[in-house]
Amino acid sequence: MSFIVTRSDLLAPQKAQVDKLMPYLVQVLRAALGSVGQGVRLGNVHCVSAKRGWWTSQIKDEIRERGGGVWLVGKVNVGKSNLFECIFPKMGAEDCSRIPPTAIRTPNLPSHGPHGKSARHPGPHAAGKSQFFDPQRAMGDVLLPPPQPEKRFPTMPTVSHVPGTTASPIRIPFGGGKGEVIDLPGLARGSLEEYVLSQHRSDLVMRQRIKPVQYVIKPGQSLLISGLVRITPSTPGITVLAYPFVPLTAHVTSTEKAIAINTQTHSSGVPTIAKPGIGQKMALAGSFQLQWDVTKQRAGPLTSSSAAGLSVNALPFVVLAVDILIEGCGWVELTAQLYNIRLGQGAAILPKDIKRIHLDFASKISDGHFGARKVWRNYLPRLKYHNPAVSMTVNRSQDQAGPATLTIFYASPHDSSTSSPSSAAPSSSTTSITSTSDHTPFERAETISMKHRHESQILSDLLNLTKATPIVASPEEEAELQALADERKRSEADRARNAAYTEQKRQEKALLDQARGAIGAA
């Protein structure tokens, strides 16, 4: 059995770039196979493109050499019929001249005998047997249609973006009875298209490589895709960059508005392809962590040997990424650059008995809520990075006159979950669905007032109250951080110099245009 990844030209514009993704694709396939995939030898994974002709000739040669039955099994709209036409080993003129015009030749495929054991039909050169036979009699009660007559230019499966074009199996023999290729109807995908307006169902199919647009999702915002899919960052205080590789319209708006549009409780001018009345069926599809470290790929000249030449581990930030698949439609690439996430104020390790930290403050900084916002934006991401098992929730209310508090919840002595380092990290929230009362009666809670206080004072009280251990940078890290700061100063000076040069050229051009206009008028 071979695994074939079709339409690989949608992954990258060049074949060499797709080939570099093969280790990652094999890793994803092995993870999808579960425990069985750990012991499977995956040397038969092919990444092809029927449109660009990538690796199709190699598969065609393998089919011609091996013979037998070749079954194409996959979901609808994955490009099986298009791949069929590219990998089918067509016969030459000499081979076709040896085939009687009225004969139908079938390959020597295994069938089941009367006792369930594997048996083979007689080969074309069996003594006393005709090399041509009736396929209907040979198949018995197998649910397959008869194959086409073997000819030089057989009728290929219809290639269409409409799902379900291949309604029944299509059998085309090749090689003078050596084998046949069978295109099966596509397996059903997920039920996403059932919730899409009929006139927009064809829009779900990606027909060409998408040139993604960068969307900036700030805290309190969500990415809405055609009113059907909503992606909301749950970690407080970070900005996420989204790159949708989908043939649909994306839009960034506030999370409250995105939820209202997604659940169809609010009408707006945002384009949507969702059917009316499906808002009640909208539910959480899952929470996905930014788990892939792409700092080196995203750092640019900072890690280049010809520029700053800094080590990735010395950078005061990390860039994490994850790809979220929308089955049958595409995927969305999410990245987040977490500045000063390893070191700096707020980088500390909390004791194991702390279960949750909850912040409650107003959405605007007026009336004494400025310090709470600074803690949320600057310190909480570092604290979450070093304490992933501690749930950190935020409630941003509209009550500017209300309190601004930070509440620390301690686990019960009988709660064994805090002693398990492998327990999953609780999700965080920036909506008003959480409150300080959402805890068991066995927890001990302590509260810090944040109203009309500087963020450094709030952080100091938090560290002293919890007896947290601050993360201190080593001398080597301090030296590399200083080198990075010097590089930033040089970059700012270069930008200022380039801006001045551009402005000077602009003024010279304006004076020259003015002089040319005066000469023309004279």
Short mmCIF file of C-alpha atoms in Angstrom, two decimals:
data_model
loop_
_atom_site.label_atom_id
_atom_site.label_comp_id
_atom_site.label_asym_id
_atom_site.label_seq_id
_atom_site.Cartn_x
_atom_site.Cartn_y
_atom_site.Cartn_z
CA MET A 1 0.00 0.00 0.00
CA SER A 2 1.27 3.46 -0.92
CA PHE A 3 0.26 6.80 0.52
CA ILE A 4 -0.01 9.55 -2.10
CA VAL A 5 -0.36 13.21 -1.18
CA THR A 6 -2.09 14.82 -4.15
CA ARG A 7 -2.18 18.48 -5.21
CA SER A 8 1.18 19.14 -3.61
CA ASP A 9 1.50 22.30 -5.74
CA LEU A 10 -0.92 23.86 -3.25
CA LEU A 11 1.75 23.52 -0.53
CA ALA A 12 4.57 25.41 -2.25
CA PRO A 13 5.24 26.92 -5.68
CA GLN A 14 8.38 24.84 -6.39
CA LYS A 15 9.03 21.12 -6.33
CA ALA A 16 12.18 21.46 -4.21
CA GLN A 17 10.21 23.27 -1.51
CA VAL A 18 7.60 20.49 -1.44
CA ASP A 19 10.30 17.83 -1.21
CA LYS A 20 11.63 19.49 1.93
CA LEU A 21 8.21 19.00 3.53
CA MET A 22 8.33 15.21 3.15
CA PRO A 23 9.72 14.52 6.67
CA TYR A 24 6.94 16.65 8.14
CA LEU A 25 4.27 14.92 6.03
CA VAL A 26 5.55 11.50 7.09
CA GLN A 27 5.46 12.62 10.72
CA VAL A 28 1.86 13.82 10.36
CA LEU A 29 0.85 10.55 8.66
CA ARG A 30 2.49 8.49 11.37
CA ALA A 31 0.69 10.50 14.05
CA ALA A 32 -2.63 10.01 12.22
CA LEU A 33 -2.11 6.25 12.19
CA GLY A 34 -1.87 6.26 15.99
CA SER A 35 -0.15 3.42 17.82
CA VAL A 36 -0.20 1.30 14.67
CA GLY A 37 1.80 3.89 12.77
CA GLN A 38 4.78 3.71 15.14
CA GLY A 39 5.84 0.33 13.75
CA VAL A 40 4.91 0.93 10.11
CA ARG A 41 7.65 1.49 7.57
CA LEU A 42 6.56 4.60 5.67
CA GLY A 43 8.97 4.46 2.78
CA ASN A 44 6.09 4.40 0.30
CA VAL A 45 4.86 7.98 0.76
CA HIS A 46 4.70 10.04 -2.43
CA CYS A 47 3.96 13.75 -2.74
CA VAL A 48 2.71 14.40 -6.27
CA SER A 49 1.09 17.08 -8.37
CA ALA A 50 -0.87 15.99 -11.42
CA LYS A 51 -1.14 19.61 -12.52
CA ARG A 52 2.61 20.25 -12.46
CA GLY A 53 3.73 16.66 -13.22
CA TRP A 54 5.71 16.24 -9.98
CA TRP A 55 6.62 12.58 -9.32
CA THR A 56 3.81 11.23 -11.50
CA SER A 57 6.17 9.58 -14.03
CA GLN A 58 7.88 7.60 -11.25
CA ILE A 59 4.55 6.26 -9.99
CA LYS A 60 3.51 5.42 -13.56
CA ASP A 61 6.71 3.39 -14.05
CA GLU A 62 6.11 1.53 -10.78
CA ILE A 63 2.56 0.64 -11.83
CA ARG A 64 3.70 -0.55 -15.27
CA GLU A 65 6.48 -2.68 -13.79
CA ARG A 66 4.51 -4.17 -10.91
CA GLY A 67 1.17 -4.78 -12.62
CA GLY A 68 -1.79 -6.26 -10.77
CA GLY A 69 -4.68 -4.26 -9.39
CA VAL A 70 -4.09 -0.62 -8.55
CA TRP A 71 -6.90 0.86 -6.47
CA LEU A 72 -7.22 4.61 -5.94
CA VAL A 73 -8.93 5.16 -2.60
CA GLY A 74 -9.49 8.61 -1.09
CA LYS A 75 -12.01 11.25 -0.19
CA VAL A 76 -13.94 13.35 -2.69
CA ASN A 77 -12.22 16.28 -4.38
CA VAL A 78 -8.68 15.18 -3.54
CA GLY A 79 -7.72 14.79 -7.20
CA LYS A 80 -7.98 11.00 -7.71
CA SER A 81 -9.44 11.22 -11.22
CA ASN A 82 -6.84 13.78 -12.29
CA LEU A 83 -4.08 11.62 -10.83
CA PHE A 84 -5.57 8.59 -12.60
CA GLU A 85 -5.03 10.20 -15.99
CA CYS A 86 -1.42 11.10 -15.19
CA ILE A 87 -0.24 7.79 -13.76
CA PHE A 88 -2.14 5.38 -16.01
CA PRO A 89 0.43 3.44 -18.10
CA LYS A 90 -0.97 3.85 -21.60
CA MET A 91 -0.07 1.24 -24.17
CA GLY A 92 2.05 1.79 -27.23
CA ALA A 93 0.97 1.09 -30.81
CA GLU A 94 2.76 -2.27 -30.90
CA ASP A 95 0.99 -3.50 -27.76
CA CYS A 96 -2.43 -2.48 -29.07
CA SER A 97 -1.87 -4.28 -32.38
CA ARG A 98 -1.66 -7.62 -30.56
CA ILE A 99 -5.05 -7.24 -28.87
CA PRO A 100 -8.10 -8.54 -30.76
CA PRO A 101 -10.57 -5.67 -31.31
CA THR A 102 -13.47 -7.48 -29.62
CA ALA A 103 -11.59 -9.03 -26.71
CA ILE A 104 -11.59 -7.81 -23.18
CA ARG A 105 -8.54 -8.76 -21.21
CA THR A 106 -8.49 -8.80 -17.42
CA PRO A 107 -5.44 -9.05 -15.19
CA ASN A 108 -4.58 -12.02 -13.04
CA LEU A 109 -6.02 -10.59 -9.82
CA PRO A 110 -6.50 -12.74 -6.67
CA SER A 111 -9.98 -13.85 -5.74
CA HIS A 112 -11.35 -15.91 -2.88
CA GLY A 113 -11.83 -19.63 -3.33
CA PRO A 114 -14.72 -21.66 -1.95
CA HIS A 115 -12.91 -22.07 1.41
CA GLY A 116 -11.94 -18.42 1.79
CA LYS A 117 -8.37 -19.03 0.62
CA SER A 118 -6.68 -16.89 -1.94
CA ALA A 119 -6.66 -18.24 -5.47
CA ARG A 120 -5.65 -16.82 -8.82
CA HIS A 121 -7.28 -16.96 -12.19
CA PRO A 122 -5.20 -18.81 -14.78
CA GLY A 123 -2.59 -16.62 -16.40
CA PRO A 124 -2.68 -15.70 -20.07
CA HIS A 125 -0.22 -18.47 -20.92
CA ALA A 126 -1.83 -21.31 -18.94
CA ALA A 127 -1.86 -24.59 -20.89
CA GLY A 128 -5.12 -25.37 -22.58
CA LYS A 129 -6.73 -22.14 -21.33
CA SER A 130 -7.77 -19.15 -23.34
CA GLN A 131 -6.02 -15.90 -22.40
CA PHE A 132 -9.36 -14.05 -22.85
CA PHE A 133 -12.37 -14.73 -20.69
CA ASP A 134 -15.69 -13.24 -19.74
CA PRO A 135 -15.15 -10.77 -16.86
CA GLN A 136 -18.74 -11.09 -15.63
CA ARG A 137 -18.30 -14.88 -15.17
CA ALA A 138 -14.84 -14.41 -13.63
CA MET A 139 -15.97 -11.82 -11.10
CA GLY A 140 -18.78 -13.90 -9.64
CA ASP A 141 -20.64 -11.78 -7.14
CA VAL A 142 -17.93 -9.11 -6.76
CA LEU A 143 -19.51 -5.63 -6.81
CA LEU A 144 -17.42 -4.26 -9.65
CA PRO A 145 -18.46 -3.30 -13.18
CA PRO A 146 -16.69 -4.93 -16.13
CA PRO A 147 -13.46 -3.31 -17.32
CA GLN A 148 -13.17 -1.37 -20.54
CA PRO A 149 -11.75 -3.04 -23.62
CA GLU A 150 -8.01 -2.55 -23.52
CA LYS A 151 -7.03 0.00 -26.12
CA ARG A 152 -4.46 2.65 -26.74
CA PHE A 153 -6.63 5.62 -25.77
CA PRO A 154 -9.11 4.46 -23.11
CA THR A 155 -11.86 6.66 -21.71
CA MET A 156 -10.50 8.28 -18.57
CA PRO A 157 -12.54 9.27 -15.49
CA THR A 158 -14.15 12.70 -15.66
CA VAL A 159 -12.16 15.40 -13.87
CA SER A 160 -14.43 17.89 -12.11
CA HIS A 161 -14.48 20.12 -9.03
CA VAL A 162 -18.02 18.93 -8.32
CA PRO A 163 -17.95 16.17 -5.67
CA GLY A 164 -19.37 12.80 -6.60
CA THR A 165 -18.45 12.89 -10.32
CA THR A 166 -17.11 9.33 -10.08
CA ALA A 167 -20.38 7.60 -9.25
CA SER A 168 -19.16 3.99 -9.63
CA PRO A 169 -15.81 2.21 -9.90
CA ILE A 170 -13.98 2.68 -13.21
CA ARG A 171 -11.72 -0.18 -14.34
CA ILE A 172 -9.18 0.30 -17.12
CA PRO A 173 -6.78 -2.57 -17.94
CA PHE A 174 -3.23 -2.05 -19.18
CA GLY A 175 -0.16 -3.94 -20.28
CA GLY A 176 -1.89 -6.68 -22.27
CA GLY A 177 -3.62 -8.18 -19.23
CA LYS A 178 -0.81 -7.39 -16.80
CA GLY A 179 -2.97 -5.25 -14.54
CA GLU A 180 -5.68 -2.67 -14.26
CA VAL A 181 -6.18 0.67 -12.51
CA ILE A 182 -9.45 1.12 -10.61
CA ASP A 183 -10.78 4.55 -9.67
CA LEU A 184 -13.25 4.29 -6.80
CA PRO A 185 -15.91 6.85 -5.83
CA GLY A 186 -14.66 9.36 -3.27
CA LEU A 187 -15.26 8.71 0.39
CA ALA A 188 -17.44 11.20 2.22
CA ARG A 189 -15.68 14.14 3.85
CA GLY A 190 -16.73 15.94 6.99
CA SER A 191 -20.14 17.52 7.15
CA LEU A 192 -18.95 21.12 6.68
CA GLU A 193 -20.65 21.58 3.32
CA GLU A 194 -23.99 20.62 4.86
CA TYR A 195 -23.99 23.97 6.66
CA VAL A 196 -23.03 26.03 3.58
CA LEU A 197 -25.43 27.66 1.18
CA SER A 198 -25.84 25.53 -1.94
CA GLN A 199 -24.56 28.27 -4.27
CA HIS A 200 -21.33 28.52 -2.26
CA ARG A 201 -20.47 24.84 -1.80
CA SER A 202 -18.12 24.88 -4.76
CA ASP A 203 -16.23 27.76 -3.07
CA LEU A 204 -14.95 25.32 -0.44
CA VAL A 205 -12.66 23.61 -2.98
CA MET A 206 -9.16 25.03 -3.34
CA ARG A 207 -8.43 25.06 -7.08
CA GLN A 208 -5.07 26.85 -7.06
CA ARG A 209 -2.40 27.84 -4.60
CA ILE A 210 -3.57 30.63 -2.31
CA LYS A 211 -1.44 33.72 -1.86
CA PRO A 212 -2.25 34.37 1.79
CA VAL A 213 -2.90 37.76 3.32
CA GLN A 214 -1.57 38.49 6.79
CA TYR A 215 -4.22 39.23 9.39
CA VAL A 216 -3.25 40.67 12.77
CA ILE A 217 -5.41 39.31 15.59
CA LYS A 218 -4.95 41.57 18.61
CA PRO A 219 -6.13 40.74 22.14
CA GLY A 220 -9.91 40.72 22.26
CA GLN A 221 -10.24 40.00 18.53
CA SER A 222 -11.06 36.92 16.44
CA LEU A 223 -10.59 35.78 12.86
CA LEU A 224 -13.88 35.04 11.12
CA ILE A 225 -13.81 33.03 7.87
CA SER A 226 -16.92 33.56 5.72
CA GLY A 227 -19.06 33.61 8.86
CA LEU A 228 -18.55 29.86 9.21
CA VAL A 229 -15.27 29.38 11.11
CA ARG A 230 -14.08 31.47 14.05
CA ILE A 231 -10.53 31.39 15.44
CA THR A 232 -10.04 33.12 18.80
CA PRO A 233 -6.67 33.29 20.63
CA SER A 234 -7.19 32.19 24.24
CA THR A 235 -3.80 33.09 25.75
CA PRO A 236 -4.11 36.59 27.22
CA GLY A 237 -2.07 39.52 26.03
CA ILE A 238 -0.53 38.16 22.82
CA THR A 239 -0.94 39.20 19.20
CA VAL A 240 -1.39 36.39 16.67
CA LEU A 241 -0.61 36.60 12.96
CA ALA A 242 -2.95 34.54 10.78
CA TYR A 243 -2.37 33.42 7.20
CA PRO A 244 -5.49 31.72 5.79
CA PHE A 245 -4.75 29.27 2.97
CA VAL A 246 -8.43 28.90 2.17
CA PRO A 247 -10.52 30.00 -0.86
CA LEU A 248 -12.85 31.92 1.44
CA THR A 249 -13.11 35.47 2.75
CA ALA A 250 -11.46 36.23 6.10
CA HIS A 251 -12.24 39.13 8.41
CA VAL A 252 -10.86 40.31 11.78
CA THR A 253 -13.31 41.76 14.26
CA SER A 254 -13.93 41.87 17.99
CA THR A 255 -14.54 38.53 19.64
CA GLU A 256 -17.98 39.55 20.89
CA LYS A 257 -19.05 40.54 17.38
CA ALA A 258 -17.48 37.42 15.85
CA ILE A 259 -19.40 35.18 18.25
CA ALA A 260 -22.63 37.00 17.44
CA ILE A 261 -22.08 36.60 13.69
CA ASN A 262 -20.95 32.99 14.04
CA THR A 263 -24.01 32.05 16.10
CA GLN A 264 -26.26 34.19 13.88
CA THR A 265 -27.52 36.33 16.75
CA HIS A 266 -26.31 39.52 15.07
CA SER A 267 -26.53 40.64 11.46
CA SER A 268 -23.80 42.75 9.86
CA GLY A 269 -22.19 43.48 6.53
CA VAL A 270 -19.59 40.73 6.97
CA PRO A 271 -19.99 38.23 4.08
CA THR A 272 -21.12 34.77 5.17
CA ILE A 273 -21.79 31.51 3.36
CA ALA A 274 -23.46 29.77 6.30
CA LYS A 275 -27.01 28.58 6.00
CA PRO A 276 -29.61 30.49 8.00
CA GLY A 277 -30.66 28.80 11.21
CA ILE A 278 -27.43 26.90 11.99
CA GLY A 279 -26.25 29.29 14.72
CA GLN A 280 -27.49 26.99 17.47
CA LYS A 281 -25.32 24.17 16.11
CA MET A 282 -22.06 26.12 16.37
CA ALA A 283 -19.74 24.55 18.95
CA LEU A 284 -16.08 24.50 19.93
CA ALA A 285 -14.07 22.32 17.54
CA GLY A 286 -11.05 22.19 19.83
CA SER A 287 -8.18 24.12 21.39
CA PHE A 288 -4.83 24.00 19.61
CA GLN A 289 -1.52 25.02 21.14
CA LEU A 290 1.13 26.98 19.26
CA GLN A 291 3.64 24.15 19.52
CA TRP A 292 6.06 24.53 16.62
CA ASP A 293 9.09 26.73 17.31
CA VAL A 294 9.78 28.70 14.12
CA THR A 295 11.97 31.37 15.70
CA LYS A 296 14.93 30.66 13.43
CA GLN A 297 12.82 30.92 10.27
CA ARG A 298 11.15 34.12 11.47
CA ALA A 299 14.09 35.89 13.10
CA GLY A 300 15.52 37.05 9.77
CA PRO A 301 18.95 38.76 9.96
CA LEU A 302 19.13 38.45 13.74
CA THR A 303 20.31 34.82 13.47
CA SER A 304 22.10 35.17 10.13
CA SER A 305 25.89 34.75 10.26
CA SER A 306 26.27 37.63 7.81
CA ALA A 307 24.30 40.01 10.07
CA ALA A 308 23.80 39.96 13.83
CA GLY A 309 24.69 36.26 14.14
CA LEU A 310 22.83 35.76 17.42
CA SER A 311 21.93 32.38 18.79
CA VAL A 312 18.25 31.47 18.70
CA ASN A 313 18.33 30.61 22.41
CA ALA A 314 19.73 34.06 23.19
CA LEU A 315 16.89 35.99 21.57
CA PRO A 316 14.51 37.64 24.04
CA PHE A 317 11.51 36.19 22.24
CA VAL A 318 10.23 33.02 20.65
CA VAL A 319 8.01 32.59 17.61
CA LEU A 320 5.57 29.70 17.88
CA ALA A 321 3.26 28.44 15.15
CA VAL A 322 0.54 25.92 14.39
CA ASP A 323 -1.49 25.00 11.31
CA ILE A 324 -5.24 24.47 11.79
CA LEU A 325 -6.81 22.27 9.12
CA ILE A 326 -10.25 23.03 7.74
CA GLU A 327 -11.04 19.70 6.10
CA GLY A 328 -11.96 19.91 2.46
CA CYS A 329 -11.17 23.61 2.34
CA GLY A 330 -7.57 24.40 3.35
CA TRP A 331 -5.71 25.46 6.45
CA VAL A 332 -4.87 28.52 8.51
CA GLU A 333 -1.30 29.18 9.64
CA LEU A 334 -1.05 30.92 13.03
CA THR A 335 2.11 32.43 14.48
CA ALA A 336 2.78 34.48 17.58
CA GLN A 337 5.96 36.36 18.42
CA LEU A 338 6.20 36.38 22.17
CA TYR A 339 8.53 39.25 23.01
CA ASN A 340 10.80 38.91 26.05
CA ILE A 341 8.98 35.71 26.90
CA ARG A 342 11.93 33.90 28.46
CA LEU A 343 13.44 36.74 30.45
CA GLY A 344 12.29 40.01 31.94
CA GLN A 345 9.74 41.15 34.49
CA GLY A 346 7.12 38.49 35.11
CA ALA A 347 9.40 35.57 34.20
CA ALA A 348 9.05 33.43 37.31
CA ILE A 349 8.19 29.90 38.40
CA LEU A 350 5.16 29.61 40.68
CA PRO A 351 4.79 27.04 43.46
CA LYS A 352 2.99 23.82 42.57
CA ASP A 353 0.05 24.49 44.88
CA ILE A 354 -1.14 27.46 42.78
CA LYS A 355 -3.98 26.31 40.55
CA ARG A 356 -5.32 29.46 38.92
CA ILE A 357 -4.74 33.21 38.55
CA HIS A 358 -7.69 35.39 37.63
CA LEU A 359 -7.62 39.06 36.60
CA ASP A 360 -10.72 41.23 36.74
CA PHE A 361 -10.58 44.80 35.40
CA ALA A 362 -12.24 47.20 32.97
CA SER A 363 -11.58 47.20 29.23
CA LYS A 364 -10.35 50.84 29.25
CA ILE A 365 -7.38 52.22 31.20
CA SER A 366 -9.22 55.19 32.71
CA ASP A 367 -10.33 55.34 36.36
CA GLY A 368 -7.26 53.50 37.65
CA HIS A 369 -7.21 50.41 35.40
CA PHE A 370 -3.96 51.24 33.57
CA GLY A 371 -1.75 49.08 35.86
CA ALA A 372 -4.00 46.03 35.48
CA ARG A 373 -3.83 46.32 31.70
CA LYS A 374 -0.03 46.53 31.80
CA VAL A 375 0.14 43.38 33.94
CA TRP A 376 -2.13 41.59 31.49
CA ARG A 377 -0.24 42.68 28.37
CA ASN A 378 3.38 42.59 29.59
CA TYR A 379 3.74 40.26 32.56
CA LEU A 380 1.06 37.60 32.23
CA PRO A 381 2.44 36.06 28.97
CA ARG A 382 5.86 35.52 30.60
CA LEU A 383 4.26 34.04 33.68
CA LYS A 384 2.15 31.71 31.52
CA TYR A 385 5.18 30.65 29.48
CA HIS A 386 7.06 29.43 32.55
CA ASN A 387 3.94 27.98 34.23
CA PRO A 388 1.88 26.27 31.47
CA ALA A 389 -0.09 24.12 33.94
CA VAL A 390 -1.51 27.15 35.78
CA SER A 391 -4.81 28.40 34.39
CA MET A 392 -4.80 32.16 33.84
CA THR A 393 -8.14 33.75 33.09
CA VAL A 394 -9.06 37.36 32.43
CA ASN A 395 -12.39 39.14 32.71
CA ARG A 396 -12.49 42.56 31.02
CA SER A 397 -15.75 44.22 31.99
CA GLN A 398 -17.37 47.44 30.79
CA ASP A 399 -17.68 48.81 34.35
CA GLN A 400 -14.99 51.49 34.61
CA ALA A 401 -16.01 52.27 38.19
CA GLY A 402 -15.66 48.63 39.20
CA PRO A 403 -12.71 47.05 41.01
CA ALA A 404 -9.44 45.87 39.44
CA THR A 405 -8.31 42.72 41.25
CA LEU A 406 -5.90 39.82 40.82
CA THR A 407 -7.02 36.64 42.57
CA ILE A 408 -4.74 33.67 43.29
CA PHE A 409 -6.33 30.26 43.86
CA TYR A 410 -4.47 27.58 45.78
CA ALA A 411 -5.29 23.92 45.25
CA SER A 412 -6.80 21.80 47.96
CA PRO A 413 -4.35 19.54 49.83
CA HIS A 414 -6.49 16.60 48.69
CA ASP A 415 -6.26 17.61 45.03
CA SER A 416 -3.75 15.27 43.41
CA SER A 417 -3.87 17.02 40.04
CA THR A 418 -1.26 19.58 41.10
CA SER A 419 1.34 16.87 41.70
CA SER A 420 1.05 15.50 38.18
CA PRO A 421 3.45 17.35 35.87
CA SER A 422 1.90 15.70 32.82
CA SER A 423 -1.56 17.16 33.37
CA ALA A 424 -2.88 19.26 30.52
CA ALA A 425 -2.64 23.00 30.87
CA PRO A 426 -6.05 24.59 31.45
CA SER A 427 -7.24 26.99 28.82
CA SER A 428 -7.27 30.73 29.36
CA SER A 429 -9.99 33.20 28.54
CA THR A 430 -10.34 36.88 27.85
CA THR A 431 -14.11 36.97 27.96
CA SER A 432 -16.55 37.60 30.76
CA ILE A 433 -17.49 33.93 31.12
CA THR A 434 -15.03 33.48 33.99
CA SER A 435 -15.17 34.98 37.44
CA THR A 436 -13.48 34.69 40.80
CA SER A 437 -16.30 32.45 42.05
CA ASP A 438 -15.52 29.71 39.52
CA HIS A 439 -13.59 27.50 41.95
CA THR A 440 -14.25 24.65 44.30
CA PRO A 441 -15.02 25.43 47.96
CA PHE A 442 -11.84 23.60 49.00
CA GLU A 443 -9.57 26.17 47.37
CA ARG A 444 -7.92 29.02 49.24
CA ALA A 445 -8.02 32.36 47.44
CA GLU A 446 -6.03 35.55 48.00
CA THR A 447 -6.72 38.85 46.25
CA ILE A 448 -4.46 41.73 45.22
CA SER A 449 -5.97 45.11 44.43
CA MET A 450 -4.67 46.57 41.14
CA LYS A 451 -6.69 49.78 40.94
CA HIS A 452 -4.69 53.02 40.82
CA ARG A 453 -1.42 51.08 41.16
CA HIS A 454 1.66 50.80 38.97
CA GLU A 455 2.26 47.46 37.24
CA SER A 456 5.62 46.97 38.98
CA GLN A 457 3.95 47.25 42.40
CA ILE A 458 1.31 44.68 41.39
CA LEU A 459 3.98 42.27 40.15
CA SER A 460 6.02 42.70 43.34
CA ASP A 461 2.98 41.87 45.49
CA LEU A 462 2.26 38.80 43.33
CA LEU A 463 5.81 37.45 43.63
CA ASN A 464 5.99 38.10 47.37
CA LEU A 465 2.57 36.60 48.07
CA THR A 466 3.15 33.43 46.05
CA LYS A 467 6.87 33.11 46.92
CA ALA A 468 7.59 32.62 43.21
CA THR A 469 11.15 32.11 41.95
CA PRO A 470 12.19 34.77 39.38
CA ILE A 471 14.09 33.67 36.28
CA VAL A 472 17.52 35.37 36.24
CA ALA A 473 19.50 35.77 33.03
CA SER A 474 23.02 34.35 32.91
CA PRO A 475 26.00 36.60 32.08
CA GLU A 476 26.16 35.12 28.57
CA GLU A 477 22.48 35.87 28.02
CA GLU A 478 22.90 39.38 29.34
CA ALA A 479 25.80 39.97 26.92
CA GLU A 480 23.81 38.68 23.94
CA LEU A 481 20.77 40.72 24.98
CA GLN A 482 22.95 43.82 25.10
CA ALA A 483 24.28 42.98 21.63
CA LEU A 484 20.72 42.69 20.41
CA ALA A 485 19.82 46.06 21.93
CA ASP A 486 22.84 47.64 20.22
CA GLU A 487 21.75 46.09 16.92
CA ARG A 488 18.29 47.58 17.36
CA LYS A 489 19.80 51.04 17.94
CA ARG A 490 21.85 50.73 14.77
CA SER A 491 18.74 49.60 12.89
CA GLU A 492 16.80 52.62 14.14
CA ALA A 493 19.62 54.92 13.03
CA ASP A 494 19.66 53.27 9.60
CA ARG A 495 15.90 53.69 9.27
CA ALA A 496 16.11 57.35 10.24
CA ARG A 497 18.91 57.93 7.73
CA ASN A 498 17.00 56.16 4.96
CA ALA A 499 13.86 58.16 5.79
CA ALA A 500 15.80 61.43 5.58
CA TYR A 501 17.33 60.40 2.25
CA THR A 502 13.89 59.45 0.86
CA GLU A 503 12.43 62.77 2.00
CA GLN A 504 15.29 64.67 0.39
CA LYS A 505 14.75 62.88 -2.92
CA ARG A 506 11.04 63.59 -2.72
CA GLN A 507 11.63 67.31 -2.20
CA GLU A 508 14.15 67.43 -5.06
CA LYS A 509 11.67 65.73 -7.37
CA ALA A 510 8.92 68.16 -6.32
CA LEU A 511 11.18 71.16 -7.05
CA LEU A 512 12.17 69.67 -10.40
CA ASP A 513 8.54 69.07 -11.37
CA GLN A 514 7.68 72.62 -10.32
CA ALA A 515 10.53 74.04 -12.41
CA ARG A 516 9.51 71.99 -15.45
CA GLY A 517 5.94 73.23 -15.07
CA ALA A 518 7.09 76.85 -14.95
CA ILE A 519 9.23 76.42 -18.09
CA GLY A 520 6.34 74.80 -19.92
CA ALA A 521 3.99 77.65 -18.99
CA ALA A 522 6.50 80.23 -20.21
#
